mmCIF file of C-alpha atoms and ligand atoms in Angstrom:
data_model
loop_
_atom_site.group_PDB
_atom_site.id
_atom_site.type_symbol
_atom_site.label_atom_id
_atom_site.label_comp_id
_atom_site.label_asym_id
_atom_site.label_seq_id
_atom_site.Cartn_x
_atom_site.Cartn_y
_atom_site.Cartn_z
ATOM 1 C CA MET N 261 8.991 -30.902 -15.219
ATOM 2 C CA ALA N 262 6.533 -33.043 -13.276
ATOM 3 C CA LEU N 263 2.947 -31.918 -12.927
ATOM 4 C CA GLY N 264 2.521 -29.513 -10.015
ATOM 5 C CA ASP N 265 6.162 -28.419 -9.821
ATOM 6 C CA GLY N 266 5.259 -24.823 -10.634
ATOM 7 C CA ALA N 267 2.781 -24.604 -7.758
ATOM 8 C CA VAL N 268 5.247 -26.114 -5.293
ATOM 9 C CA THR N 269 7.923 -23.658 -6.373
ATOM 10 C CA THR N 270 5.609 -20.682 -5.864
ATOM 11 C CA GLU N 271 4.589 -21.930 -2.421
ATOM 12 C CA THR N 272 8.230 -22.544 -1.445
ATOM 13 C CA LYS N 273 9.284 -19.092 -2.635
ATOM 14 C CA LYS N 274 6.441 -17.524 -0.700
ATOM 15 C CA ILE N 275 7.434 -19.304 2.533
ATOM 16 C CA GLN N 276 11.074 -18.286 2.004
ATOM 17 C CA LEU N 277 9.960 -14.662 1.576
ATOM 18 C CA ILE N 278 7.912 -14.763 4.800
ATOM 19 C CA MET N 279 10.942 -16.211 6.639
ATOM 20 C CA GLU N 280 13.127 -13.446 5.207
ATOM 21 C CA LEU N 281 10.659 -10.782 6.405
ATOM 22 C CA ARG N 282 10.800 -12.316 9.908
ATOM 23 C CA ARG N 283 14.591 -12.226 9.833
ATOM 24 C CA MET N 284 14.422 -8.578 8.764
ATOM 25 C CA GLY N 285 12.429 -7.777 11.898
ATOM 26 C CA ILE N 286 8.743 -8.047 10.974
ATOM 27 C CA THR N 287 7.166 -9.693 14.039
ATOM 28 C CA ASP N 288 3.411 -8.964 13.798
ATOM 29 C CA THR N 289 1.962 -12.373 12.924
ATOM 30 C CA ARG N 290 -1.252 -10.821 11.538
ATOM 31 C CA VAL N 291 0.823 -8.824 9.063
ATOM 32 C CA LEU N 292 2.893 -11.869 8.072
ATOM 33 C CA ALA N 293 -0.302 -13.935 7.664
ATOM 34 C CA ALA N 294 -1.815 -11.227 5.438
ATOM 35 C CA LEU N 295 1.268 -11.242 3.188
ATOM 36 C CA GLU N 296 1.177 -15.030 3.078
ATOM 37 C CA ARG N 297 -2.467 -14.953 2.024
ATOM 38 C CA VAL N 298 -2.273 -12.449 -0.854
ATOM 39 C CA PRO N 299 -1.079 -13.923 -4.190
ATOM 40 C CA ARG N 300 1.497 -11.273 -5.231
ATOM 41 C CA GLU N 301 1.809 -12.946 -8.644
ATOM 42 C CA ALA N 302 -1.725 -11.687 -9.417
ATOM 43 C CA PHE N 303 -0.549 -8.079 -8.916
ATOM 44 C CA VAL N 304 2.483 -8.034 -11.217
ATOM 45 C CA PRO N 305 2.581 -8.143 -15.037
ATOM 46 C CA PRO N 306 2.699 -11.781 -16.292
ATOM 47 C CA LYS N 307 6.317 -11.412 -17.461
ATOM 48 C CA PHE N 308 7.379 -10.787 -13.842
ATOM 49 C CA ALA N 309 5.317 -13.634 -12.337
ATOM 50 C CA ALA N 310 8.456 -15.718 -11.654
ATOM 51 C CA GLN N 311 9.859 -12.830 -9.561
ATOM 52 C CA ALA N 312 6.637 -12.214 -7.643
ATOM 53 C CA TYR N 313 8.129 -13.554 -4.380
ATOM 54 C CA ASP N 314 11.498 -11.834 -4.702
ATOM 55 C CA ASN N 315 11.900 -9.188 -2.015
ATOM 56 C CA THR N 316 12.073 -6.385 -4.594
ATOM 57 C CA ALA N 317 9.910 -3.683 -6.162
ATOM 58 C CA LEU N 318 8.753 -4.489 -9.723
ATOM 59 C CA PRO N 319 7.430 -2.362 -12.633
ATOM 60 C CA ILE N 320 3.627 -2.291 -13.083
ATOM 61 C CA GLY N 321 3.344 0.070 -16.086
ATOM 62 C CA GLN N 322 2.863 3.878 -16.406
ATOM 63 C CA GLY N 323 6.386 4.230 -14.924
ATOM 64 C CA GLN N 324 5.080 3.007 -11.529
ATOM 65 C CA THR N 325 6.131 0.120 -9.274
ATOM 66 C CA ILE N 326 4.653 -2.382 -6.835
ATOM 67 C CA SER N 327 6.567 -1.837 -3.576
ATOM 68 C CA GLN N 328 9.124 -4.230 -2.129
ATOM 69 C CA PRO N 329 7.381 -6.810 0.133
ATOM 70 C CA TYR N 330 9.563 -5.761 3.100
ATOM 71 C CA VAL N 331 8.401 -2.164 2.756
ATOM 72 C CA VAL N 332 4.749 -3.274 2.454
ATOM 73 C CA ALA N 333 5.130 -5.411 5.595
ATOM 74 C CA TYR N 334 6.986 -2.675 7.501
ATOM 75 C CA MET N 335 4.465 0.056 6.658
ATOM 76 C CA THR N 336 1.544 -2.243 7.484
ATOM 77 C CA GLU N 337 3.103 -3.149 10.838
ATOM 78 C CA LYS N 338 3.748 0.513 11.727
ATOM 79 C CA LEU N 339 0.132 1.360 10.898
ATOM 80 C CA GLU N 340 -1.122 -0.854 13.791
ATOM 81 C CA VAL N 341 -4.370 -1.605 11.975
ATOM 82 C CA GLY N 342 -7.311 -2.945 13.973
ATOM 83 C CA LYS N 343 -10.295 -5.016 12.826
ATOM 84 C CA ARG N 344 -12.846 -2.216 13.097
ATOM 85 C CA MET N 345 -10.781 0.478 11.409
ATOM 86 C CA THR N 346 -11.183 2.256 8.091
ATOM 87 C CA VAL N 347 -7.965 2.841 6.178
ATOM 88 C CA LEU N 348 -7.267 5.293 3.350
ATOM 89 C CA GLU N 349 -4.496 4.485 0.893
ATOM 90 C CA VAL N 350 -3.107 7.088 -1.504
ATOM 91 C CA GLY N 351 -1.443 5.467 -4.535
ATOM 92 C CA THR N 352 -3.315 2.232 -5.343
ATOM 93 C CA GLY N 353 -0.766 1.164 -7.980
ATOM 94 C CA SER N 354 -1.207 -2.595 -8.415
ATOM 95 C CA GLY N 355 -3.604 -2.886 -5.446
ATOM 96 C CA TYR N 356 -1.222 -5.180 -3.552
ATOM 97 C CA GLN N 357 -0.832 -2.989 -0.453
ATOM 98 C CA ALA N 358 -4.621 -2.544 -0.306
ATOM 99 C CA ALA N 359 -5.083 -6.334 -0.559
ATOM 100 C CA VAL N 360 -2.640 -6.855 2.330
ATOM 101 C CA LEU N 361 -4.548 -4.328 4.471
ATOM 102 C CA ALA N 362 -8.009 -5.701 3.601
ATOM 103 C CA PRO N 363 -8.084 -8.720 5.967
ATOM 104 C CA LEU N 364 -6.748 -6.584 8.848
ATOM 105 C CA CYS N 365 -9.461 -3.907 8.917
ATOM 106 C CA ARG N 366 -13.092 -3.139 8.150
ATOM 107 C CA ARG N 367 -12.637 -1.187 4.930
ATOM 108 C CA VAL N 368 -9.850 0.078 2.693
ATOM 109 C CA TYR N 369 -10.433 3.170 0.537
ATOM 110 C CA THR N 370 -7.752 3.608 -2.090
ATOM 111 C CA ILE N 371 -7.097 6.366 -4.646
ATOM 112 C CA GLU N 372 -5.050 6.239 -7.877
ATOM 113 C CA ARG N 373 -4.280 9.123 -10.264
ATOM 114 C CA HIS N 374 -3.494 7.007 -13.376
ATOM 115 C CA ARG N 375 -6.722 5.957 -15.017
ATOM 116 C CA PRO N 376 -5.373 2.784 -16.726
ATOM 117 C CA LEU N 377 -3.964 1.536 -13.386
ATOM 118 C CA TYR N 378 -7.229 2.426 -11.649
ATOM 119 C CA ARG N 379 -9.269 0.467 -14.212
ATOM 120 C CA GLU N 380 -6.987 -2.545 -14.087
ATOM 121 C CA VAL N 381 -6.913 -2.669 -10.306
ATOM 122 C CA SER N 382 -10.687 -2.386 -9.934
ATOM 123 C CA ARG N 383 -11.069 -5.464 -12.155
ATOM 124 C CA ARG N 384 -8.283 -7.335 -10.361
ATOM 125 C CA LEU N 385 -9.702 -6.765 -6.877
ATOM 126 C CA ALA N 386 -13.177 -7.813 -8.015
ATOM 127 C CA ASN N 387 -11.757 -11.006 -9.576
ATOM 128 C CA LEU N 388 -9.967 -11.829 -6.328
ATOM 129 C CA GLY N 389 -13.231 -11.340 -4.411
ATOM 130 C CA LEU N 390 -11.821 -8.603 -2.178
ATOM 131 C CA GLN N 391 -15.058 -6.856 -1.263
ATOM 132 C CA ASN N 392 -13.946 -4.452 1.451
ATOM 133 C CA ILE N 393 -11.682 -2.410 -0.848
ATOM 134 C CA PHE N 394 -13.150 0.694 -2.510
ATOM 135 C CA THR N 395 -11.237 2.289 -5.368
ATOM 136 C CA ARG N 396 -11.327 5.842 -6.670
ATOM 137 C CA TYR N 397 -9.707 7.666 -9.557
ATOM 138 C CA GLY N 398 -8.281 11.086 -8.691
ATOM 139 C CA ASP N 399 -5.708 13.076 -6.748
ATOM 140 C CA GLY N 400 -5.169 11.285 -3.457
ATOM 141 C CA ALA N 401 -3.433 14.260 -1.851
ATOM 142 C CA GLU N 402 -6.948 15.687 -1.479
ATOM 143 C CA GLY N 403 -8.016 12.585 0.427
ATOM 144 C CA TRP N 404 -11.571 11.221 0.202
ATOM 145 C CA PRO N 405 -13.647 13.779 2.172
ATOM 146 C CA GLU N 406 -16.958 11.918 1.725
ATOM 147 C CA GLN N 407 -15.600 8.903 3.640
ATOM 148 C CA ALA N 408 -13.483 10.785 6.208
ATOM 149 C CA PRO N 409 -12.413 10.609 8.948
ATOM 150 C CA PHE N 410 -10.119 7.598 8.664
ATOM 151 C CA SER N 411 -8.532 5.631 11.509
ATOM 152 C CA ARG N 412 -5.386 5.132 9.446
ATOM 153 C CA ILE N 413 -3.857 6.598 6.270
ATOM 154 C CA ILE N 414 -1.053 5.120 4.190
ATOM 155 C CA VAL N 415 0.597 7.026 1.350
ATOM 156 C CA THR N 416 2.657 4.926 -1.057
ATOM 157 C CA ALA N 417 4.199 7.773 -3.065
ATOM 158 C CA ALA N 418 6.709 10.312 -1.734
ATOM 159 C CA ALA N 419 5.632 13.845 -0.848
ATOM 160 C CA PRO N 420 7.858 16.797 0.075
ATOM 161 C CA GLU N 421 5.648 17.451 3.115
ATOM 162 C CA VAL N 422 2.671 15.921 4.909
ATOM 163 C CA PRO N 423 -0.422 16.786 2.794
ATOM 164 C CA PRO N 424 -2.605 18.962 5.076
ATOM 165 C CA ALA N 425 -5.889 17.543 3.706
ATOM 166 C CA LEU N 426 -4.796 14.074 4.813
ATOM 167 C CA VAL N 427 -4.008 15.155 8.388
ATOM 168 C CA GLU N 428 -7.451 16.750 8.537
ATOM 169 C CA GLN N 429 -9.086 13.499 7.447
ATOM 170 C CA LEU N 430 -7.413 11.467 10.207
ATOM 171 C CA VAL N 431 -9.226 10.865 13.519
ATOM 172 C CA VAL N 432 -7.557 12.358 16.605
ATOM 173 C CA GLY N 433 -5.142 9.663 17.779
ATOM 174 C CA GLY N 434 -5.046 8.202 14.254
ATOM 175 C CA LEU N 435 -1.845 7.222 12.457
ATOM 176 C CA MET N 436 -0.517 7.915 8.986
ATOM 177 C CA VAL N 437 2.560 6.352 7.384
ATOM 178 C CA LEU N 438 4.130 8.074 4.392
ATOM 179 C CA PRO N 439 7.474 8.551 2.655
ATOM 180 C CA LEU N 440 8.657 12.157 2.951
ATOM 181 C CA GLY N 441 11.328 13.623 0.742
ATOM 182 C CA PRO N 442 11.869 16.270 -1.886
ATOM 183 C CA GLY N 443 13.077 13.923 -4.633
ATOM 184 C CA LEU N 444 13.713 10.302 -5.557
ATOM 185 C CA ILE N 445 16.509 9.871 -3.018
ATOM 186 C CA ASP N 446 16.822 10.816 0.643
ATOM 187 C CA GLN N 447 13.224 9.883 1.387
ATOM 188 C CA GLU N 448 12.324 8.934 4.926
ATOM 189 C CA LEU N 449 9.372 6.816 5.881
ATOM 190 C CA THR N 450 7.516 8.880 8.459
ATOM 191 C CA LEU N 451 4.905 8.072 11.091
ATOM 192 C CA VAL N 452 2.396 10.847 11.743
ATOM 193 C CA ARG N 453 0.139 10.817 14.802
ATOM 194 C CA ARG N 454 -2.864 13.150 14.699
ATOM 195 C CA THR N 455 -3.270 15.094 17.928
ATOM 196 C CA LYS N 456 -6.011 17.454 19.117
ATOM 197 C CA ARG N 457 -3.955 20.465 18.106
ATOM 198 C CA GLY N 458 -2.080 19.193 15.067
ATOM 199 C CA HIS N 459 0.226 16.248 14.547
ATOM 200 C CA GLU N 460 3.468 14.668 15.769
ATOM 201 C CA ILE N 461 6.090 13.138 13.520
ATOM 202 C CA GLU N 462 8.491 10.196 13.940
ATOM 203 C CA ARG N 463 11.144 9.398 11.330
ATOM 204 C CA LEU N 464 11.470 5.684 10.588
ATOM 205 C CA ILE N 465 13.696 4.268 7.811
ATOM 206 C CA GLY N 466 15.144 5.418 4.487
ATOM 207 C CA VAL N 467 13.046 4.390 1.468
ATOM 208 C CA ARG N 468 12.681 5.039 -2.257
ATOM 209 C CA PHE N 469 9.194 5.652 -3.667
ATOM 210 C CA VAL N 470 7.862 7.201 -6.865
ATOM 211 C CA PRO N 471 6.733 10.796 -6.264
ATOM 212 C CA LEU N 472 3.267 11.875 -5.210
ATOM 213 C CA VAL N 473 2.111 13.949 -8.164
ATOM 214 C CA ALA N 474 -0.667 16.526 -8.001
ATOM 215 C CA GLY N 475 -3.703 16.146 -10.257
ATOM 216 C CA SER N 476 -4.830 13.066 -12.143
ATOM 217 C CA VAL N 477 -4.037 11.746 -15.622
ATOM 218 C CA ASP N 478 -6.530 10.090 -17.897
ATOM 219 C CA GLY N 479 -4.069 8.132 -20.044
ATOM 220 C CA GLY N 480 -6.778 7.385 -22.623
ATOM 221 C CA GLU N 481 -8.333 3.985 -23.229
ATOM 222 C CA ASP N 482 -6.538 0.979 -21.750
HETATM 223 N N1 SAH W 606 0.687 0.801 -3.238
HETATM 224 C C1 SAH W 606 1.066 0.363 -4.572
HETATM 225 C C2 SAH W 606 2.402 0.908 -5.024
HETATM 226 C C3 SAH W 606 2.277 2.313 -5.336
HETATM 227 S S1 SAH W 606 3.324 3.045 -6.536
HETATM 228 C C4 SAH W 606 1.073 -1.130 -4.686
HETATM 229 O O1 SAH W 606 0.846 -1.829 -3.685
HETATM 230 O O2 SAH W 606 1.258 -1.612 -5.802
HETATM 231 C C5 SAH W 606 2.688 4.679 -6.284
HETATM 232 C C6 SAH W 606 1.364 4.932 -6.940
HETATM 233 O O3 SAH W 606 0.924 6.204 -6.501
HETATM 234 C C7 SAH W 606 1.448 4.990 -8.461
HETATM 235 O O4 SAH W 606 0.526 4.109 -9.029
HETATM 236 C C8 SAH W 606 1.111 6.451 -8.776
HETATM 237 O O5 SAH W 606 0.405 6.618 -9.992
HETATM 238 C C9 SAH W 606 0.254 6.818 -7.581
HETATM 239 N N2 SAH W 606 0.162 8.261 -7.301
HETATM 240 C C10 SAH W 606 1.137 9.212 -7.371
HETATM 241 N N3 SAH W 606 0.633 10.415 -7.019
HETATM 242 C C11 SAH W 606 -0.676 10.216 -6.702
HETATM 243 C C12 SAH W 606 -1.731 11.085 -6.282
HETATM 244 N N4 SAH W 606 -1.549 12.394 -6.083
HETATM 245 N N5 SAH W 606 -2.959 10.528 -6.046
HETATM 246 C C13 SAH W 606 -3.177 9.206 -6.242
HETATM 247 N N6 SAH W 606 -2.217 8.347 -6.661
HETATM 248 C C14 SAH W 606 -0.988 8.837 -6.883
#
């Protein structure tokens, strides 16, 4: 292998992935640019680095996964994030979705219930110099009341119903995207719009996410 081949391959794979996302219907160029900018290989375990630009979910430890790039792009597009907005993410996981949102808004607040993932991601985001992402360890279904209200909320784990605390922490007119479903199958990505009196719901596409689990787990030392 000639020097530099690895880098060229990664770059080529990344461009092919962006082209695939366009073919699949992602049209927002800011979203595509954000995905192009974030090195997904830095968010997956080293043994999966070669698959970092495959359009698939991958394991990240603790039985959790980094979402499929198409789903990340689709959810980000549906969120219609603006430069001055604050965004809350529930389910930090690898931190990839947060890193994609970061260049599109003012601040991303993200909560993870697995302490080893939380520790790892805080280090990773600092190493990548992503300074407008704030991480927290805890139960994201409770939201982050001290920083509320949020312009946008994204939940990257499936809940049986819209968590009421999250609707309360959304500004009137604000949007939330989350997978809704009772189990591992038959989940529907859902768009929630906060209104003066409550919220409206629009069903989007079928998806498969890990479940939103109440409470947090320490998981000991990492
Ligand atoms: N957004 C992630 C993928 C998330 S996988 C990424 O870009 O990599 C879903 C994550 O949600 C898992 O890490 C899981 O531990 C976390 N999770 C599940 N229930 C949660 C809860 N109640 N509060 C916070 N995080 C939760």
